[in-house]
PDB file of N, CA and C in Angstrom:
ATOM      1  N   UNK A   1       7.463 -18.842  -3.419  1.00  0.00           N
ATOM      2  CA  UNK A   1       6.090 -19.541  -3.300  1.00  0.00           C
ATOM      3  C   UNK A   1       5.359 -18.360  -3.436  1.00  0.00           C
ATOM      4  N   UNK A   2       3.894 -17.902  -3.907  1.00  0.00           N
ATOM      5  CA  UNK A   2       3.689 -16.624  -4.013  1.00  0.00           C
ATOM      6  C   UNK A   2       4.152 -15.435  -2.786  1.00  0.00           C
ATOM      7  N   UNK A   3       3.425 -16.335  -2.086  1.00  0.00           N
ATOM      8  CA  UNK A   3       3.502 -15.668  -0.436  1.00  0.00           C
ATOM      9  C   UNK A   3       4.732 -14.880  -0.610  1.00  0.00           C
ATOM     10  N   UNK A   4       5.890 -15.577  -0.793  1.00  0.00           N
ATOM     11  CA  UNK A   4       7.035 -15.045  -0.910  1.00  0.00           C
ATOM     12  C   UNK A   4       6.914 -13.331  -1.531  1.00  0.00           C
ATOM     13  N   UNK A   5       6.722 -13.744  -2.417  1.00  0.00           N
ATOM     14  CA  UNK A   5       6.226 -12.769  -4.011  1.00  0.00           C
ATOM     15  C   UNK A   5       5.240 -11.667  -3.637  1.00  0.00           C
ATOM     16  N   UNK A   6       5.113 -11.486  -1.932  1.00  0.00           N
ATOM     17  CA  UNK A   6       3.588 -10.559  -1.774  1.00  0.00           C
ATOM     18  C   UNK A   6       4.405  -9.667  -0.316  1.00  0.00           C
ATOM     19  N   UNK A   7       3.874  -8.730  -0.531  1.00  0.00           N
ATOM     20  CA  UNK A   7       3.067  -7.601   1.036  1.00  0.00           C
ATOM     21  C   UNK A   7       2.095  -7.289   1.013  1.00  0.00           C
ATOM     22  N   UNK A   8       1.899  -7.323   2.892  1.00  0.00           N
ATOM     23  CA  UNK A   8       0.436  -6.654   2.441  1.00  0.00           C
ATOM     24  C   UNK A   8       0.676  -5.745   3.332  1.00  0.00           C
ATOM     25  N   UNK A   9       0.310  -4.422   2.753  1.00  0.00           N
ATOM     26  CA  UNK A   9       0.336  -3.162   3.557  1.00  0.00           C
ATOM     27  C   UNK A   9      -1.440  -3.093   4.051  1.00  0.00           C
ATOM     28  N   UNK A  10      -1.603  -1.740   5.177  1.00  0.00           N
ATOM     29  CA  UNK A  10      -2.485  -1.372   5.425  1.00  0.00           C
ATOM     30  C   UNK A  10      -2.473   0.031   5.678  1.00  0.00           C
ATOM     31  N   UNK A  11      -4.301   0.506   4.713  1.00  0.00           N
ATOM     32  CA  UNK A  11      -4.197   1.917   4.811  1.00  0.00           C
ATOM     33  C   UNK A  11      -5.364   2.499   5.121  1.00  0.00           C
ATOM     34  N   UNK A  12      -5.607   3.523   5.274  1.00  0.00           N
ATOM     35  CA  UNK A  12      -6.753   3.907   6.062  1.00  0.00           C
ATOM     36  C   UNK A  12      -7.972   4.585   4.883  1.00  0.00           C
ATOM     37  N   UNK A  13      -9.005   3.463   4.905  1.00  0.00           N
ATOM     38  CA  UNK A  13      -9.788   3.995   4.027  1.00  0.00           C
ATOM     39  C   UNK A  13     -10.808   5.123   4.895  1.00  0.00           C
ATOM     40  N   UNK A  14     -10.899   5.423   6.010  1.00  0.00           N
ATOM     41  CA  UNK A  14     -11.992   6.593   6.341  1.00  0.00           C
ATOM     42  C   UNK A  14     -13.404   5.866   6.659  1.00  0.00           C
ATOM     43  N   UNK A  15     -14.092   6.961   6.698  1.00  0.00           N
ATOM     44  CA  UNK A  15     -15.116   6.683   7.126  1.00  0.00           C
ATOM     45  C   UNK A  15     -16.522   6.582   5.851  1.00  0.00           C
ATOM     46  N   UNK A  16     -15.937   7.007   4.635  1.00  0.00           N
ATOM     47  CA  UNK A  16     -16.711   6.734   3.465  1.00  0.00           C
ATOM     48  C   UNK A  16     -16.110   5.516   2.379  1.00  0.00           C
ATOM     49  N   UNK A  17     -14.829   5.321   2.955  1.00  0.00           N
ATOM     50  CA  UNK A  17     -14.274   3.734   2.383  1.00  0.00           C
ATOM     51  C   UNK A  17     -13.523   4.335   0.848  1.00  0.00           C
ATOM     52  N   UNK A  18     -13.044   3.700   0.375  1.00  0.00           N
ATOM     53  CA  UNK A  18     -12.065   3.823  -0.764  1.00  0.00           C
ATOM     54  C   UNK A  18     -12.267   3.095  -1.719  1.00  0.00           C
ATOM     55  N   UNK A  19     -12.326   2.949  -3.164  1.00  0.00           N
ATOM     56  CA  UNK A  19     -13.236   2.653  -4.365  1.00  0.00           C
ATOM     57  C   UNK A  19     -11.883   2.294  -5.468  1.00  0.00           C
ATOM     58  N   UNK A  20     -11.784   1.057  -5.765  1.00  0.00           N
ATOM     59  CA  UNK A  20     -10.939   1.265  -7.086  1.00  0.00           C
ATOM     60  C   UNK A  20      -9.305   0.885  -6.651  1.00  0.00           C
ATOM     61  N   UNK A  21      -9.004   0.653  -5.428  1.00  0.00           N
ATOM     62  CA  UNK A  21      -7.654   0.369  -5.064  1.00  0.00           C
ATOM     63  C   UNK A  21      -6.403  -0.434  -5.986  1.00  0.00           C
ATOM     64  N   UNK A  22      -5.795   0.617  -6.188  1.00  0.00           N
ATOM     65  CA  UNK A  22      -4.380   0.057  -7.361  1.00  0.00           C
ATOM     66  C   UNK A  22      -2.913   0.222  -6.370  1.00  0.00           C
ATOM     67  N   UNK A  23      -2.000  -0.494  -7.036  1.00  0.00           N
ATOM     68  CA  UNK A  23      -0.613  -0.159  -6.362  1.00  0.00           C
ATOM     69  C   UNK A  23       0.126  -0.003  -7.699  1.00  0.00           C
ATOM     70  N   UNK A  24       0.916   0.980  -7.265  1.00  0.00           N
ATOM     71  CA  UNK A  24       2.327   0.833  -7.896  1.00  0.00           C
ATOM     72  C   UNK A  24       3.283   0.716  -7.203  1.00  0.00           C
ATOM     73  N   UNK A  25       4.490  -0.141  -7.713  1.00  0.00           N
ATOM     74  CA  UNK A  25       4.916  -0.642  -7.013  1.00  0.00           C
ATOM     75  C   UNK A  25       6.582  -0.276  -8.085  1.00  0.00           C
ATOM     76  N   UNK A  26       7.712  -0.023  -6.847  1.00  0.00           N
ATOM     77  CA  UNK A  26       9.347   0.471  -7.782  1.00  0.00           C
ATOM     78  C   UNK A  26      10.312  -0.570  -6.736  1.00  0.00           C
ATOM     79  N   UNK A  27      10.892  -1.441  -7.229  1.00  0.00           N
ATOM     80  CA  UNK A  27      11.730  -2.109  -6.501  1.00  0.00           C
ATOM     81  C   UNK A  27      13.006  -1.781  -6.624  1.00  0.00           C
ATOM     82  N   UNK A  28      14.055  -2.448  -5.796  1.00  0.00           N
ATOM     83  CA  UNK A  28      15.163  -2.172  -6.400  1.00  0.00           C
ATOM     84  C   UNK A  28      15.810  -2.926  -5.089  1.00  0.00           C
ATOM     85  N   UNK A  29      17.523  -3.531  -4.830  1.00  0.00           N
ATOM     86  CA  UNK A  29      17.539  -4.652  -3.903  1.00  0.00           C
ATOM     87  C   UNK A  29      17.602  -3.747  -2.352  1.00  0.00           C
ATOM     88  N   UNK A  30      17.777  -3.121  -2.100  1.00  0.00           N
ATOM     89  CA  UNK A  30      17.182  -2.026  -0.601  1.00  0.00           C
ATOM     90  C   UNK A  30      15.896  -2.490   0.121  1.00  0.00           C
ATOM     91  N   UNK A  31      14.964  -1.947  -1.186  1.00  0.00           N
ATOM     92  CA  UNK A  31      13.293  -0.864  -0.960  1.00  0.00           C
ATOM     93  C   UNK A  31      12.769  -1.574  -1.860  1.00  0.00           C
ATOM     94  N   UNK A  32      11.130  -1.664  -1.270  1.00  0.00           N
ATOM     95  CA  UNK A  32      10.236  -1.442  -2.121  1.00  0.00           C
ATOM     96  C   UNK A  32       8.784  -0.143  -1.768  1.00  0.00           C
ATOM     97  N   UNK A  33       8.836   0.085  -3.116  1.00  0.00           N
ATOM     98  CA  UNK A  33       8.377   2.099  -2.998  1.00  0.00           C
ATOM     99  C   UNK A  33       6.877   1.259  -3.403  1.00  0.00           C
ATOM    100  N   UNK A  34       6.107   1.617  -2.196  1.00  0.00           N
ATOM    101  CA  UNK A  34       4.669   1.364  -2.521  1.00  0.00           C
ATOM    102  C   UNK A  34       3.584   2.635  -2.819  1.00  0.00           C
ATOM    103  N   UNK A  35       2.923   2.636  -4.022  1.00  0.00           N
ATOM    104  CA  UNK A  35       2.498   3.930  -4.272  1.00  0.00           C
ATOM    105  C   UNK A  35       0.499   3.432  -4.552  1.00  0.00           C
ATOM    106  N   UNK A  36      -0.098   3.351  -3.628  1.00  0.00           N
ATOM    107  CA  UNK A  36      -1.232   3.021  -3.326  1.00  0.00           C
ATOM    108  C   UNK A  36      -2.040   4.109  -4.643  1.00  0.00           C
ATOM    109  N   UNK A  37      -3.357   3.698  -5.270  1.00  0.00           N
ATOM    110  CA  UNK A  37      -4.310   5.094  -5.499  1.00  0.00           C
ATOM    111  C   UNK A  37      -5.681   4.363  -5.379  1.00  0.00           C
ATOM    112  N   UNK A  38      -7.032   5.199  -5.439  1.00  0.00           N
ATOM    113  CA  UNK A  38      -7.746   4.947  -5.395  1.00  0.00           C
ATOM    114  C   UNK A  38      -8.794   6.018  -5.374  1.00  0.00           C
ATOM    115  N   UNK A  39     -10.276   6.124  -5.148  1.00  0.00           N
ATOM    116  CA  UNK A  39     -11.106   7.024  -5.120  1.00  0.00           C
ATOM    117  C   UNK A  39     -11.848   7.557  -3.690  1.00  0.00           C
ATOM    118  N   UNK A  40     -12.247   7.657  -2.925  1.00  0.00           N
ATOM    119  CA  UNK A  40     -13.193   8.053  -2.271  1.00  0.00           C
ATOM    120  C   UNK A  40     -14.267   7.651  -2.185  1.00  0.00           C
ATOM    121  N   UNK A  41     -15.546   6.999  -1.810  1.00  0.00           N
ATOM    122  CA  UNK A  41     -16.288   6.595  -1.893  1.00  0.00           C
ATOM    123  C   UNK A  41     -17.347   7.999  -1.614  1.00  0.00           C
ATOM    124  N   UNK A  42     -18.226   7.981  -2.989  1.00  0.00           N
ATOM    125  CA  UNK A  42     -19.586   9.105  -2.513  1.00  0.00           C
ATOM    126  C   UNK A  42     -19.034  10.702  -3.030  1.00  0.00           C
ATOM    127  N   UNK A  43     -18.077  10.545  -3.876  1.00  0.00           N
ATOM    128  CA  UNK A  43     -17.185  11.429  -4.519  1.00  0.00           C
ATOM    129  C   UNK A  43     -16.633  12.350  -3.602  1.00  0.00           C
ATOM    130  N   UNK A  44     -15.679  13.731  -4.197  1.00  0.00           N
ATOM    131  CA  UNK A  44     -15.096  14.297  -3.151  1.00  0.00           C
ATOM    132  C   UNK A  44     -15.668  15.692  -2.629  1.00  0.00           C
ATOM    133  N   UNK A  45     -16.984  15.471  -2.640  1.00  0.00           N
ATOM    134  CA  UNK A  45     -17.488  16.393  -1.599  1.00  0.00           C
ATOM    135  C   UNK A  45     -18.469  15.315  -0.572  1.00  0.00           C
ATOM    136  N   UNK A  46     -18.258  14.477  -0.496  1.00  0.00           N
ATOM    137  CA  UNK A  46     -18.888  14.005   0.657  1.00  0.00           C
ATOM    138  C   UNK A  46     -18.576  13.846   1.930  1.00  0.00           C
ATOM    139  N   UNK A  47     -19.378  13.978   2.860  1.00  0.00           N
ATOM    140  CA  UNK A  47     -19.372  14.044   4.165  1.00  0.00           C
ATOM    141  C   UNK A  47     -19.282  12.922   4.948  1.00  0.00           C
ATOM    142  N   UNK A  48     -18.240  12.578   5.346  1.00  0.00           N
ATOM    143  CA  UNK A  48     -17.673  10.986   5.873  1.00  0.00           C
ATOM    144  C   UNK A  48     -17.695  10.812   7.470  1.00  0.00           C
ATOM    145  N   UNK A  49     -17.749  10.200   8.107  1.00  0.00           N
ATOM    146  CA  UNK A  49     -18.236  10.230   9.562  1.00  0.00           C
ATOM    147  C   UNK A  49     -16.110  10.074   9.993  1.00  0.00           C
ATOM    148  N   UNK A  50     -15.697  10.427  10.994  1.00  0.00           N
ATOM    149  CA  UNK A  50     -14.651  10.978  11.186  1.00  0.00           C
ATOM    150  C   UNK A  50     -13.969   9.622  11.875  1.00  0.00           C
ATOM    151  N   UNK A  51     -13.936   8.296  11.472  1.00  0.00           N
ATOM    152  CA  UNK A  51     -13.335   7.401  11.808  1.00  0.00           C
ATOM    153  C   UNK A  51     -12.371   6.947  11.130  1.00  0.00           C
ATOM    154  N   UNK A  52     -11.491   6.115  11.513  1.00  0.00           N
ATOM    155  CA  UNK A  52     -10.162   5.331  11.122  1.00  0.00           C
ATOM    156  C   UNK A  52     -10.595   4.028  10.610  1.00  0.00           C
ATOM    157  N   UNK A  53     -10.463   3.673   9.090  1.00  0.00           N
ATOM    158  CA  UNK A  53     -10.840   1.895   9.207  1.00  0.00           C
ATOM    159  C   UNK A  53      -9.469   1.325   8.603  1.00  0.00           C
ATOM    160  N   UNK A  54      -9.140   0.980   9.102  1.00  0.00           N
ATOM    161  CA  UNK A  54      -7.828   0.470   8.633  1.00  0.00           C
ATOM    162  C   UNK A  54      -8.075  -0.894   8.336  1.00  0.00           C
ATOM    163  N   UNK A  55      -7.256  -0.688   6.514  1.00  0.00           N
ATOM    164  CA  UNK A  55      -8.238  -1.955   5.456  1.00  0.00           C
ATOM    165  C   UNK A  55      -6.715  -2.554   4.946  1.00  0.00           C
ATOM    166  N   UNK A  56      -6.436  -3.936   5.054  1.00  0.00           N
ATOM    167  CA  UNK A  56      -5.249  -4.813   4.474  1.00  0.00           C
ATOM    168  C   UNK A  56      -5.250  -4.305   2.665  1.00  0.00           C
ATOM    169  N   UNK A  57      -4.012  -4.554   2.084  1.00  0.00           N
ATOM    170  CA  UNK A  57      -4.564  -4.595   1.121  1.00  0.00           C
ATOM    171  C   UNK A  57      -2.761  -5.502   0.556  1.00  0.00           C
ATOM    172  N   UNK A  58      -2.991  -6.762  -0.467  1.00  0.00           N
ATOM    173  CA  UNK A  58      -1.626  -7.347  -1.021  1.00  0.00           C
ATOM    174  C   UNK A  58      -1.137  -6.977  -2.010  1.00  0.00           C
ATOM    175  N   UNK A  59      -0.003  -6.491  -2.108  1.00  0.00           N
ATOM    176  CA  UNK A  59       0.642  -6.145  -2.906  1.00  0.00           C
ATOM    177  C   UNK A  59       1.734  -7.080  -3.855  1.00  0.00           C
ATOM    178  N   UNK A  60       1.631  -7.310  -4.888  1.00  0.00           N
ATOM    179  CA  UNK A  60       2.628  -8.345  -5.396  1.00  0.00           C
ATOM    180  C   UNK A  60       3.613  -7.953  -5.733  1.00  0.00           C
ATOM    181  N   UNK A  61       4.742  -8.911  -5.752  1.00  0.00           N
ATOM    182  CA  UNK A  61       6.388  -8.029  -5.737  1.00  0.00           C
ATOM    183  C   UNK A  61       7.142  -9.144  -6.828  1.00  0.00           C
ATOM    184  N   UNK A  62       7.850  -8.578  -7.728  1.00  0.00           N
ATOM    185  CA  UNK A  62       8.839  -9.095  -8.797  1.00  0.00           C
ATOM    186  C   UNK A  62       9.795 -10.312  -7.960  1.00  0.00           C
ATOM    187  N   UNK A  63       9.787 -10.067  -6.554  1.00  0.00           N
ATOM    188  CA  UNK A  63      10.731 -10.833  -6.268  1.00  0.00           C
ATOM    189  C   UNK A  63      10.329 -10.926  -4.722  1.00  0.00           C
ATOM    190  N   UNK A  64      10.867 -11.967  -4.018  1.00  0.00           N
ATOM    191  CA  UNK A  64      10.774 -11.698  -2.380  1.00  0.00           C
ATOM    192  C   UNK A  64      11.031 -10.792  -1.529  1.00  0.00           C
ATOM    193  N   UNK A  65      10.500 -10.581  -0.714  1.00  0.00           N
ATOM    194  CA  UNK A  65      10.894  -9.208  -0.087  1.00  0.00           C
ATOM    195  C   UNK A  65      11.911  -9.239   0.499  1.00  0.00           C
ATOM    196  N   UNK A  66      12.348 -10.470   1.131  1.00  0.00           N
ATOM    197  CA  UNK A  66      13.293 -10.202   1.938  1.00  0.00           C
ATOM    198  C   UNK A  66      13.747  -9.692   3.104  1.00  0.00           C
ATOM    199  N   UNK A  67      14.727  -9.430   3.336  1.00  0.00           N
ATOM    200  CA  UNK A  67      14.912  -7.985   3.930  1.00  0.00           C
ATOM    201  C   UNK A  67      14.878  -6.562   3.944  1.00  0.00           C
ATOM    202  N   UNK A  68      14.450  -6.552   2.650  1.00  0.00           N
ATOM    203  CA  UNK A  68      13.654  -5.285   2.088  1.00  0.00           C
ATOM    204  C   UNK A  68      13.147  -4.125   2.722  1.00  0.00           C
ATOM    205  N   UNK A  69      13.429  -3.264   2.588  1.00  0.00           N
ATOM    206  CA  UNK A  69      12.448  -2.141   3.877  1.00  0.00           C
ATOM    207  C   UNK A  69      10.933  -2.634   2.632  1.00  0.00           C
ATOM    208  N   UNK A  70      10.016  -1.794   3.183  1.00  0.00           N
ATOM    209  CA  UNK A  70       8.460  -0.996   2.729  1.00  0.00           C
ATOM    210  C   UNK A  70       8.663   0.332   2.564  1.00  0.00           C
ATOM    211  N   UNK A  71       8.809   0.590   1.931  1.00  0.00           N
ATOM    212  CA  UNK A  71       8.692   2.383   2.009  1.00  0.00           C
ATOM    213  C   UNK A  71       6.919   3.013   1.490  1.00  0.00           C
ATOM    214  N   UNK A  72       6.333   3.950   1.977  1.00  0.00           N
ATOM    215  CA  UNK A  72       5.070   4.676   1.438  1.00  0.00           C
ATOM    216  C   UNK A  72       6.114   5.565   0.896  1.00  0.00           C
ATOM    217  N   UNK A  73       5.323   5.354  -0.532  1.00  0.00           N
ATOM    218  CA  UNK A  73       5.469   5.874  -1.815  1.00  0.00           C
ATOM    219  C   UNK A  73       5.638   7.565  -2.091  1.00  0.00           C
ATOM    220  N   UNK A  74       4.264   7.824  -0.983  1.00  0.00           N
ATOM    221  CA  UNK A  74       3.712   9.012  -1.126  1.00  0.00           C
ATOM    222  C   UNK A  74       4.583   9.964  -0.498  1.00  0.00           C
ATOM    223  N   UNK A  75       4.893   9.327   0.585  1.00  0.00           N
ATOM    224  CA  UNK A  75       5.265  10.270   1.440  1.00  0.00           C
ATOM    225  C   UNK A  75       7.389   9.649   1.814  1.00  0.00           C
ATOM    226  N   UNK A  76       7.497   8.614   1.539  1.00  0.00           N
ATOM    227  CA  UNK A  76       8.901   8.599   1.326  1.00  0.00           C
ATOM    228  C   UNK A  76       9.261   8.031   2.693  1.00  0.00           C
ATOM    229  N   UNK A  77       8.523   7.659   3.316  1.00  0.00           N
ATOM    230  CA  UNK A  77       8.949   7.143   4.740  1.00  0.00           C
ATOM    231  C   UNK A  77       8.707   5.064   4.945  1.00  0.00           C
ATOM    232  N   UNK A  78       9.764   4.742   5.601  1.00  0.00           N
ATOM    233  CA  UNK A  78       9.616   3.462   5.847  1.00  0.00           C
ATOM    234  C   UNK A  78       7.876   3.070   6.651  1.00  0.00           C
ATOM    235  N   UNK A  79       7.799   1.907   6.021  1.00  0.00           N
ATOM    236  CA  UNK A  79       6.364   1.200   6.362  1.00  0.00           C
ATOM    237  C   UNK A  79       6.964   0.542   7.827  1.00  0.00           C
ATOM    238  N   UNK A  80       6.011   0.250   8.711  1.00  0.00           N
ATOM    239  CA  UNK A  80       6.520  -0.600  10.151  1.00  0.00           C
ATOM    240  C   UNK A  80       6.213  -1.905   9.764  1.00  0.00           C
ATOM    241  N   UNK A  81       7.039  -2.715  10.199  1.00  0.00           N
ATOM    242  CA  UNK A  81       6.418  -4.067   9.554  1.00  0.00           C
ATOM    243  C   UNK A  81       5.481  -4.644  11.127  1.00  0.00           C
ATOM    244  N   UNK A  82       4.603  -5.801  10.684  1.00  0.00           N
ATOM    245  CA  UNK A  82       3.566  -6.139  11.985  1.00  0.00           C
ATOM    246  C   UNK A  82       4.001  -6.897  12.135  1.00  0.00           C
TER     247      UNK A  82
END
């Protein structure tokens, strides 16, 4: 099913929020690397409240996630499963 070929990751959008979020995904037999991209709302010089804003984002996969580990592509660390 479609739900089997997707994973929902949560990122911190911060106080200003993030616009235009997209994901690049690299998959192999053991891991799924997710690279999220976006732009801080208000521009690079915006002063934002220091709050955490967890935001879910569904990422489409080529195949079922199964037992593969999801890895934060920017830091190389495994993402905890919820």
